[in-house]
Amino acid sequence: MIEQLLILVKPDGIKKSLTGNILTKLSEARMFIIGAKAVKVDKKLAEEHYYQLKDKPFFDELVDYIQGKIYGEPWDRVLAFVYQGENAILRMRQIAGATNPEEADPVSIRGAYGRITTKGVYENVVHCSSSKLEAEREIKLWFKPEEIVNPIYSVKKVTIEKEERIIWA
Ligand code: UDP
Ligand code: MG
């Protein structure tokens, strides 16, 4: 089954200059990148992304982590990718490795590069959608339809009047 999923290079991946290594590892699965961008994550996006974990004791630290708060400028950003391919979710999660970097396969991205902070947050370098439903929710949260090269979900046309937009001067 052809699937899509959201992959993020988290701020620790940016700080440790791991983007190239991560993309090389992911390329072993021979999938296609159909969307890509750099994102400065605001609190709202961070909280929506991790809404299922809002009752966890580490939620506030997790929201700070995905925003790159502990690293600050210029590392307080993520790289967001939409990948597409056969059984993409399971296969990419295998390459990413288990959530806890200490339990992850040492050859996986998280096993090789992740760490647990003194506050107990798993800094595991990448985010990887975990199900088809979650992938759709996350892709729609992070990307606009026109930012993805293949039409993957149904869209509709709306007319928005008096909308302010930033354009090149
Ligand atoms: N996380 C953590 N401690 C935990 C569980 C999760 O710090 O006990 C963090 C970790 O960065 C993880 C993220 O919260 O990647 C989202 O958790 P989830 O259970 O969805 O794991 P994932 O899908 O990222 O493997
Ligand atoms: Mg998850």
XYZ file of N, CA and C and ligand atoms in Angstrom:
533
model
N 0.837 -1.197 0.000
C 0.000 0.000 0.000
C 0.881 1.261 0.000
N 0.596 2.156 -0.936
C 1.355 3.411 -0.965
C 0.862 4.309 0.167
N 1.795 4.769 0.969
C 1.442 5.632 2.101
C 2.285 6.908 2.080
N 1.773 7.897 2.806
C 2.546 9.121 3.024
C 2.764 9.273 4.523
N 3.803 9.988 4.896
C 3.991 10.294 6.314
C 4.788 11.567 6.493
N 4.668 12.135 7.685
C 5.440 13.326 8.033
C 6.708 12.918 8.761
N 7.823 13.452 8.296
C 9.091 13.277 9.002
C 9.600 14.664 9.366
N 10.032 14.824 10.607
C 10.658 16.082 11.017
C 12.085 15.806 11.452
N 13.007 16.649 11.011
C 14.314 16.699 11.657
C 14.121 17.677 12.809
N 14.164 17.163 14.033
C 13.894 17.984 15.212
C 15.087 18.911 15.507
N 14.890 19.917 16.367
C 15.966 20.897 16.599
C 17.307 20.289 17.051
N 17.273 19.160 17.779
C 18.557 18.545 18.166
C 19.278 17.993 16.935
N 18.503 17.531 15.957
C 19.094 17.062 14.693
C 19.746 18.209 13.932
N 19.100 19.384 13.983
C 19.655 20.579 13.323
C 20.936 20.999 14.062
N 20.825 21.080 15.396
C 21.957 21.539 16.217
C 23.183 20.638 16.031
N 22.937 19.336 15.931
C 24.048 18.392 15.787
C 24.473 18.223 14.335
N 23.904 19.028 13.441
C 24.271 19.002 12.014
C 24.063 17.613 11.398
N 22.905 17.039 11.715
C 22.648 15.651 11.301
C 21.719 15.516 10.088
N 21.292 16.647 9.521
C 20.306 16.574 8.434
C 20.775 15.651 7.307
N 22.008 15.826 6.877
C 22.544 15.007 5.780
C 22.544 13.525 6.143
N 23.031 13.210 7.341
C 23.077 11.804 7.776
C 21.671 11.203 7.815
N 20.726 11.988 8.332
C 19.352 11.493 8.475
C 18.742 11.232 7.092
N 18.897 12.194 6.185
C 18.302 12.015 4.851
C 18.970 10.855 4.104
N 20.258 10.676 4.313
C 20.957 9.550 3.673
C 20.395 8.227 4.190
N 20.243 8.136 5.506
C 19.688 6.904 6.102
C 18.281 6.634 5.578
N 17.454 7.692 5.551
C 16.069 7.514 5.086
C 16.028 7.126 3.606
N 17.019 7.569 2.849
C 17.003 7.299 1.399
C 17.194 5.819 1.095
N 17.678 5.053 2.092
C 17.815 3.601 1.905
C 16.469 2.956 1.575
N 15.377 3.569 2.028
C 14.039 3.012 1.785
C 13.532 3.345 0.383
N 14.254 4.164 -0.368
C 13.896 4.522 -1.758
C 12.483 5.080 -1.877
N 12.193 6.014 -0.996
C 10.882 6.670 -1.042
C 11.051 8.032 -1.705
N 9.922 8.704 -1.918
C 9.965 10.003 -2.574
C 9.609 11.107 -1.600
N 10.376 12.182 -1.653
C 10.007 13.381 -0.887
C 9.032 14.175 -1.745
N 7.820 14.385 -1.228
C 6.817 15.119 -2.009
C 6.487 16.481 -1.382
N 7.165 16.818 -0.288
C 7.032 18.135 0.329
C 8.213 18.343 1.255
N 8.722 19.579 1.339
C 9.886 19.853 2.184
C 9.961 21.335 2.519
N 10.234 21.643 3.784
C 10.407 23.051 4.161
C 11.024 23.182 5.564
N 11.579 24.374 5.832
C 12.069 24.711 7.171
C 10.956 25.443 7.903
N 10.753 25.109 9.181
C 9.652 25.696 9.945
C 10.132 26.160 11.313
N 9.833 27.406 11.634
C 10.031 27.903 13.003
C 8.724 27.575 13.731
N 8.776 26.673 14.669
C 7.557 26.110 15.265
C 7.032 27.023 16.375
N 5.786 27.497 16.240
C 5.219 28.283 17.344
C 4.527 27.334 18.340
N 4.157 27.903 19.493
C 3.605 27.089 20.584
C 2.331 26.356 20.151
N 1.506 27.053 19.360
C 0.237 26.476 18.925
C 0.469 25.220 18.070
N 1.394 25.336 17.116
C 1.698 24.194 16.254
C 2.292 23.049 17.081
N 3.198 23.388 17.999
C 3.827 22.369 18.845
C 2.777 21.629 19.678
N 1.861 22.376 20.279
C 0.832 21.756 21.125
C -0.151 20.928 20.313
N -0.482 21.413 19.114
C -1.398 20.638 18.261
C -0.728 19.358 17.769
N 0.540 19.482 17.414
C 1.264 18.307 16.922
C 1.278 17.193 17.974
N 1.512 17.575 19.235
C 1.631 16.586 20.310
C 0.395 16.534 21.211
N -0.797 16.892 20.679
C -1.985 17.020 21.537
C -2.304 15.720 22.291
N -1.961 14.571 21.704
C -2.278 13.297 22.377
C -1.474 13.094 23.660
N -0.405 13.869 23.814
C 0.467 13.702 24.980
C 0.251 14.806 26.016
N -0.840 15.569 25.852
C -1.005 16.777 26.691
C -1.135 16.488 28.190
N -1.504 15.266 28.555
C -1.615 14.938 29.978
C -0.337 14.326 30.557
N 0.671 14.154 29.718
C 1.922 13.549 30.203
C 2.720 14.567 31.025
N 3.459 14.071 32.030
C 4.229 15.007 32.875
C 5.306 15.769 32.098
N 5.741 15.213 30.965
C 6.823 15.857 30.209
C 6.307 16.743 29.069
N 4.969 17.015 29.041
C 4.383 17.723 27.893
C 5.003 19.115 27.678
N 5.149 19.900 28.754
C 5.695 21.258 28.589
C 7.124 21.221 28.052
N 7.916 20.289 28.555
C 9.301 20.144 28.065
C 9.317 19.701 26.598
N 8.352 18.837 26.256
C 8.263 18.332 24.881
C 7.926 19.468 23.911
N 7.007 20.336 24.338
C 6.616 21.489 23.507
C 7.815 22.434 23.347
N 8.557 22.657 24.426
C 9.777 23.484 24.340
C 10.801 22.831 23.411
N 10.927 21.526 23.531
C 11.916 20.780 22.736
C 11.638 20.908 21.233
N 10.399 20.673 20.812
C 10.099 20.707 19.369
C 10.204 22.136 18.826
N 10.077 23.124 19.751
C 10.273 24.521 19.339
C 11.757 24.910 19.360
N 12.603 24.035 19.857
C 14.032 24.312 19.922
C 14.392 25.370 20.952
N 13.531 25.530 21.965
C 13.742 26.592 22.963
C 15.096 26.459 23.670
N 15.507 25.215 23.979
C 16.759 25.059 24.733
C 17.982 25.415 23.887
N 17.820 25.369 22.578
C 18.962 25.680 21.713
C 18.975 27.140 21.281
N 17.786 27.717 21.068
C 17.691 29.112 20.638
C 18.170 29.321 19.212
N 18.163 30.568 18.808
C 18.617 30.988 17.478
C 20.037 30.497 17.226
N 20.433 29.976 16.082
C 19.609 29.733 14.898
C 19.128 28.277 14.783
N 19.075 27.577 15.906
C 18.711 26.155 15.838
C 17.249 25.903 16.195
N 16.515 26.983 16.506
C 15.129 26.814 16.950
C 14.190 26.668 15.751
N 14.366 25.601 15.050
C 13.543 25.308 13.868
C 13.599 23.816 13.575
N 12.700 23.375 12.722
C 12.732 21.979 12.284
C 12.704 21.954 10.754
N 13.106 20.841 10.196
C 12.906 20.604 8.767
C 11.772 19.597 8.639
N 10.787 19.936 7.825
C 9.602 19.083 7.684
C 9.573 18.468 6.292
N 9.321 17.171 6.240
C 9.263 16.445 4.967
C 8.015 15.577 4.916
N 7.430 15.496 3.719
C 6.414 14.476 3.479
C 7.050 13.453 2.544
N 7.078 12.218 2.996
C 7.607 11.105 2.205
C 6.457 10.249 1.708
N 6.653 9.656 0.552
C 5.638 8.748 -0.008
C 6.314 7.478 -0.506
N 5.677 6.346 -0.243
C 6.231 5.093 -0.745
C 5.453 3.891 -0.231
N 5.854 2.729 -0.688
C 5.216 1.473 -0.314
C 5.447 1.200 1.182
N 4.397 0.950 1.916
C 4.486 0.708 3.377
C 5.384 1.709 4.084
N 5.257 2.952 3.680
C 6.203 3.985 4.121
C 6.254 4.145 5.643
N 5.106 4.048 6.304
C 5.078 4.359 7.744
C 5.907 3.347 8.541
N 5.627 2.080 8.335
C 6.358 1.039 9.057
C 7.849 1.071 8.703
N 8.133 1.206 7.427
C 9.537 1.133 6.987
C 10.342 2.336 7.490
N 9.745 3.515 7.438
C 10.482 4.693 7.909
C 10.627 4.669 9.431
N 9.620 4.155 10.117
C 9.746 4.063 11.583
C 10.829 3.055 11.985
N 11.005 2.043 11.163
C 12.104 1.097 11.449
C 13.458 1.783 11.307
N 13.595 2.587 10.278
C 14.866 3.297 10.061
C 15.071 4.341 11.160
N 13.961 4.955 11.612
C 14.057 5.969 12.687
C 14.433 5.313 14.012
N 13.857 4.144 14.307
C 14.153 3.441 15.558
C 13.135 3.732 16.646
N 13.253 3.026 17.746
C 12.299 3.146 18.850
C 12.334 4.549 19.470
N 11.201 4.911 20.098
C 11.051 6.250 20.682
C 12.158 6.566 21.692
N 12.421 5.612 22.580
C 13.479 5.790 23.588
C 14.842 5.489 22.944
N 15.705 6.493 22.827
C 16.979 6.268 22.129
C 17.848 5.192 22.761
N 17.656 4.961 24.065
C 18.459 3.905 24.722
C 17.978 2.507 24.344
N 16.697 2.417 23.935
C 16.147 1.115 23.535
C 16.192 0.917 22.022
N 16.463 1.995 21.301
C 16.437 1.914 19.836
C 17.620 1.100 19.315
N 17.388 0.417 18.197
C 18.464 -0.294 17.494
C 19.621 0.701 17.300
N 20.848 0.331 17.722
C 21.958 1.282 17.626
C 22.261 1.749 16.204
N 21.805 0.980 15.228
C 22.053 1.367 13.837
C 20.930 2.278 13.298
N 19.834 2.409 14.061
C 18.746 3.302 13.641
C 19.147 4.757 13.914
N 18.392 5.694 13.351
C 18.713 7.120 13.525
C 18.668 7.504 15.010
N 17.598 7.091 15.683
C 17.459 7.460 17.098
C 18.479 6.739 17.973
N 18.768 5.477 17.629
C 19.758 4.710 18.389
C 21.150 5.300 18.235
N 21.457 5.760 17.032
C 22.799 6.284 16.777
C 22.975 7.694 17.336
N 21.919 8.534 17.248
C 22.106 9.963 17.522
C 21.293 10.527 18.682
N 20.333 9.741 19.222
C 19.450 10.296 20.249
C 20.092 10.292 21.629
N 19.466 11.002 22.549
C 19.914 10.993 23.954
C 18.703 11.288 24.845
N 18.856 11.016 26.128
C 17.819 11.378 27.088
C 18.361 12.540 27.903
N 17.605 13.630 27.975
C 18.111 14.811 28.688
C 18.018 14.580 30.197
N 18.657 15.436 30.948
C 18.594 15.313 32.417
C 17.166 15.515 32.909
N 16.334 16.244 32.128
C 14.922 16.410 32.496
C 14.083 15.200 32.097
N 14.694 14.234 31.424
C 13.989 13.005 31.080
C 13.306 13.009 29.717
N 13.521 14.059 28.925
C 12.921 14.093 27.582
C 13.790 13.284 26.621
N 13.116 12.482 25.798
C 13.841 11.750 24.767
C 14.121 12.697 23.608
N 15.338 13.142 23.496
C 15.736 13.924 22.316
C 16.143 12.913 21.266
N 15.203 12.617 20.371
C 15.439 11.497 19.466
C 15.535 11.902 17.999
N 15.892 13.141 17.771
C 16.404 13.617 16.480
C 15.382 13.720 15.347
N 14.468 12.760 15.277
C 13.462 12.793 14.200
C 12.061 12.506 14.743
N 11.087 13.089 14.060
C 9.697 12.680 14.247
C 9.299 11.865 13.026
N 8.461 10.884 13.249
C 8.034 9.973 12.188
C 6.580 9.598 12.483
N 5.650 9.889 11.592
C 4.234 9.559 11.841
C 4.083 8.072 12.142
N 3.100 7.747 12.999
C 3.015 6.358 13.465
C 1.841 5.563 12.907
N 0.918 6.186 12.205
C -0.189 5.450 11.577
C -0.701 6.275 10.408
N -1.508 5.636 9.566
C -2.037 6.329 8.394
C -2.904 7.525 8.817
N -3.691 7.306 9.870
C -4.589 8.354 10.363
C -3.796 9.539 10.927
N -2.783 9.196 11.725
C -1.932 10.228 12.320
C -1.142 10.967 11.240
N -0.683 10.210 10.236
C 0.085 10.823 9.151
C -0.768 11.868 8.432
N -2.023 11.523 8.149
C -2.908 12.474 7.452
C -3.138 13.721 8.312
N -3.405 13.498 9.598
C -3.625 14.640 10.497
C -2.381 15.534 10.550
N -1.223 14.915 10.656
C 0.020 15.680 10.792
C 0.387 16.396 9.489
N 0.234 15.718 8.358
C 0.570 16.351 7.064
C -0.332 17.564 6.844
N -1.626 17.422 7.160
C -2.557 18.550 6.984
C -2.281 19.677 7.978
N -1.708 19.333 9.126
C -1.349 20.352 10.115
C -0.114 21.140 9.681
N 0.844 20.474 9.071
C 2.139 21.096 8.766
C 2.227 21.675 7.359
N 1.441 21.145 6.427
C 1.587 21.543 5.020
C 0.272 22.035 4.435
N 0.379 23.029 3.530
C -0.775 23.449 2.735
C -0.815 22.549 1.498
N -2.007 22.403 0.896
C -2.094 21.525 -0.289
C -1.077 21.891 -1.372
N -0.880 23.200 -1.605
C 0.020 23.596 -2.708
C 1.496 23.367 -2.391
N 1.813 23.005 -1.155
C 3.211 22.740 -0.803
C 3.608 21.278 -1.041
N 2.661 20.477 -1.485
C 2.937 19.063 -1.737
C 2.803 18.806 -3.232
N 3.812 18.158 -3.815
C 3.828 18.053 -5.288
C 2.799 17.070 -5.840
N 2.428 16.054 -5.077
C 1.370 15.139 -5.537
C 0.085 15.455 -4.792
N -1.065 15.456 -5.456
C -2.307 15.637 -4.698
C -2.614 14.349 -3.937
N -2.517 14.361 -2.600
C -2.697 13.112 -1.843
C -4.026 13.045 -1.117
N -4.549 14.180 -0.692
C -5.862 14.203 -0.041
C -6.770 15.123 -0.845
N -8.087 14.937 -0.715
C -8.986 15.776 -1.495
C -8.920 17.224 -1.014
N -9.111 18.127 -1.945
C -9.033 19.564 -1.656
C -10.311 20.241 -2.125
N -10.496 21.460 -1.695
C -11.619 22.251 -2.192
C -11.149 23.677 -2.441
N -11.866 24.361 -3.334
C -11.490 25.734 -3.659
C -12.374 26.686 -2.853
N -11.747 27.659 -2.195
C -12.534 28.656 -1.459
C -12.058 30.048 -1.858
N -12.921 31.023 -1.768
C -12.523 32.407 -2.028
C -12.417 33.108 -0.679
N -11.212 33.599 -0.401
C -11.013 34.296 0.879
C -10.791 35.775 0.569
N -11.706 36.594 1.021
C -11.593 38.033 0.747
C -10.889 38.749 1.880
N -10.216 39.829 1.516
C -9.523 40.705 2.486
C -8.532 39.921 3.345
N -7.935 38.892 2.773
C -6.924 38.148 3.523
C -5.580 38.839 3.320
N -4.887 39.144 4.422
C -3.567 39.766 4.291
C -2.518 38.699 4.061
N -1.664 38.916 3.088
C -0.590 37.958 2.823
C 0.719 38.699 2.649
N 1.797 38.070 3.041
C 3.124 38.638 2.809
C 3.585 38.168 1.430
N 3.985 39.111 0.580
C 4.543 38.742 -0.730
C 5.909 39.412 -0.890
N 6.675 38.981 -1.870
C 7.994 39.604 -2.101
C 7.806 41.082 -2.453
N 8.604 41.952 -1.889
C 8.468 43.406 -2.161
C 9.162 43.768 -3.481
N 8.706 11.386 24.574
C 9.469 11.544 25.732
N 9.287 10.639 26.764
C 8.405 9.614 26.681
C 7.638 9.471 25.506
C 7.817 10.369 24.482
O 10.282 12.450 25.823
O 8.294 8.824 27.642
C 8.894 12.365 23.470
C 9.832 11.848 22.383
O 10.592 12.956 21.894
C 8.865 11.311 21.357
C 7.720 12.294 21.460
O 7.636 12.603 22.846
O 9.432 11.255 20.061
C 6.378 11.759 20.963
O 6.059 10.571 21.649
P 5.450 9.311 20.904
O 5.003 8.359 21.955
O 4.450 9.753 19.892
O 6.737 8.662 20.188
P 7.175 8.644 18.646
O 5.935 8.452 17.821
O 7.858 9.965 18.381
O 8.131 7.491 18.524
Mg 4.128 9.498 17.841
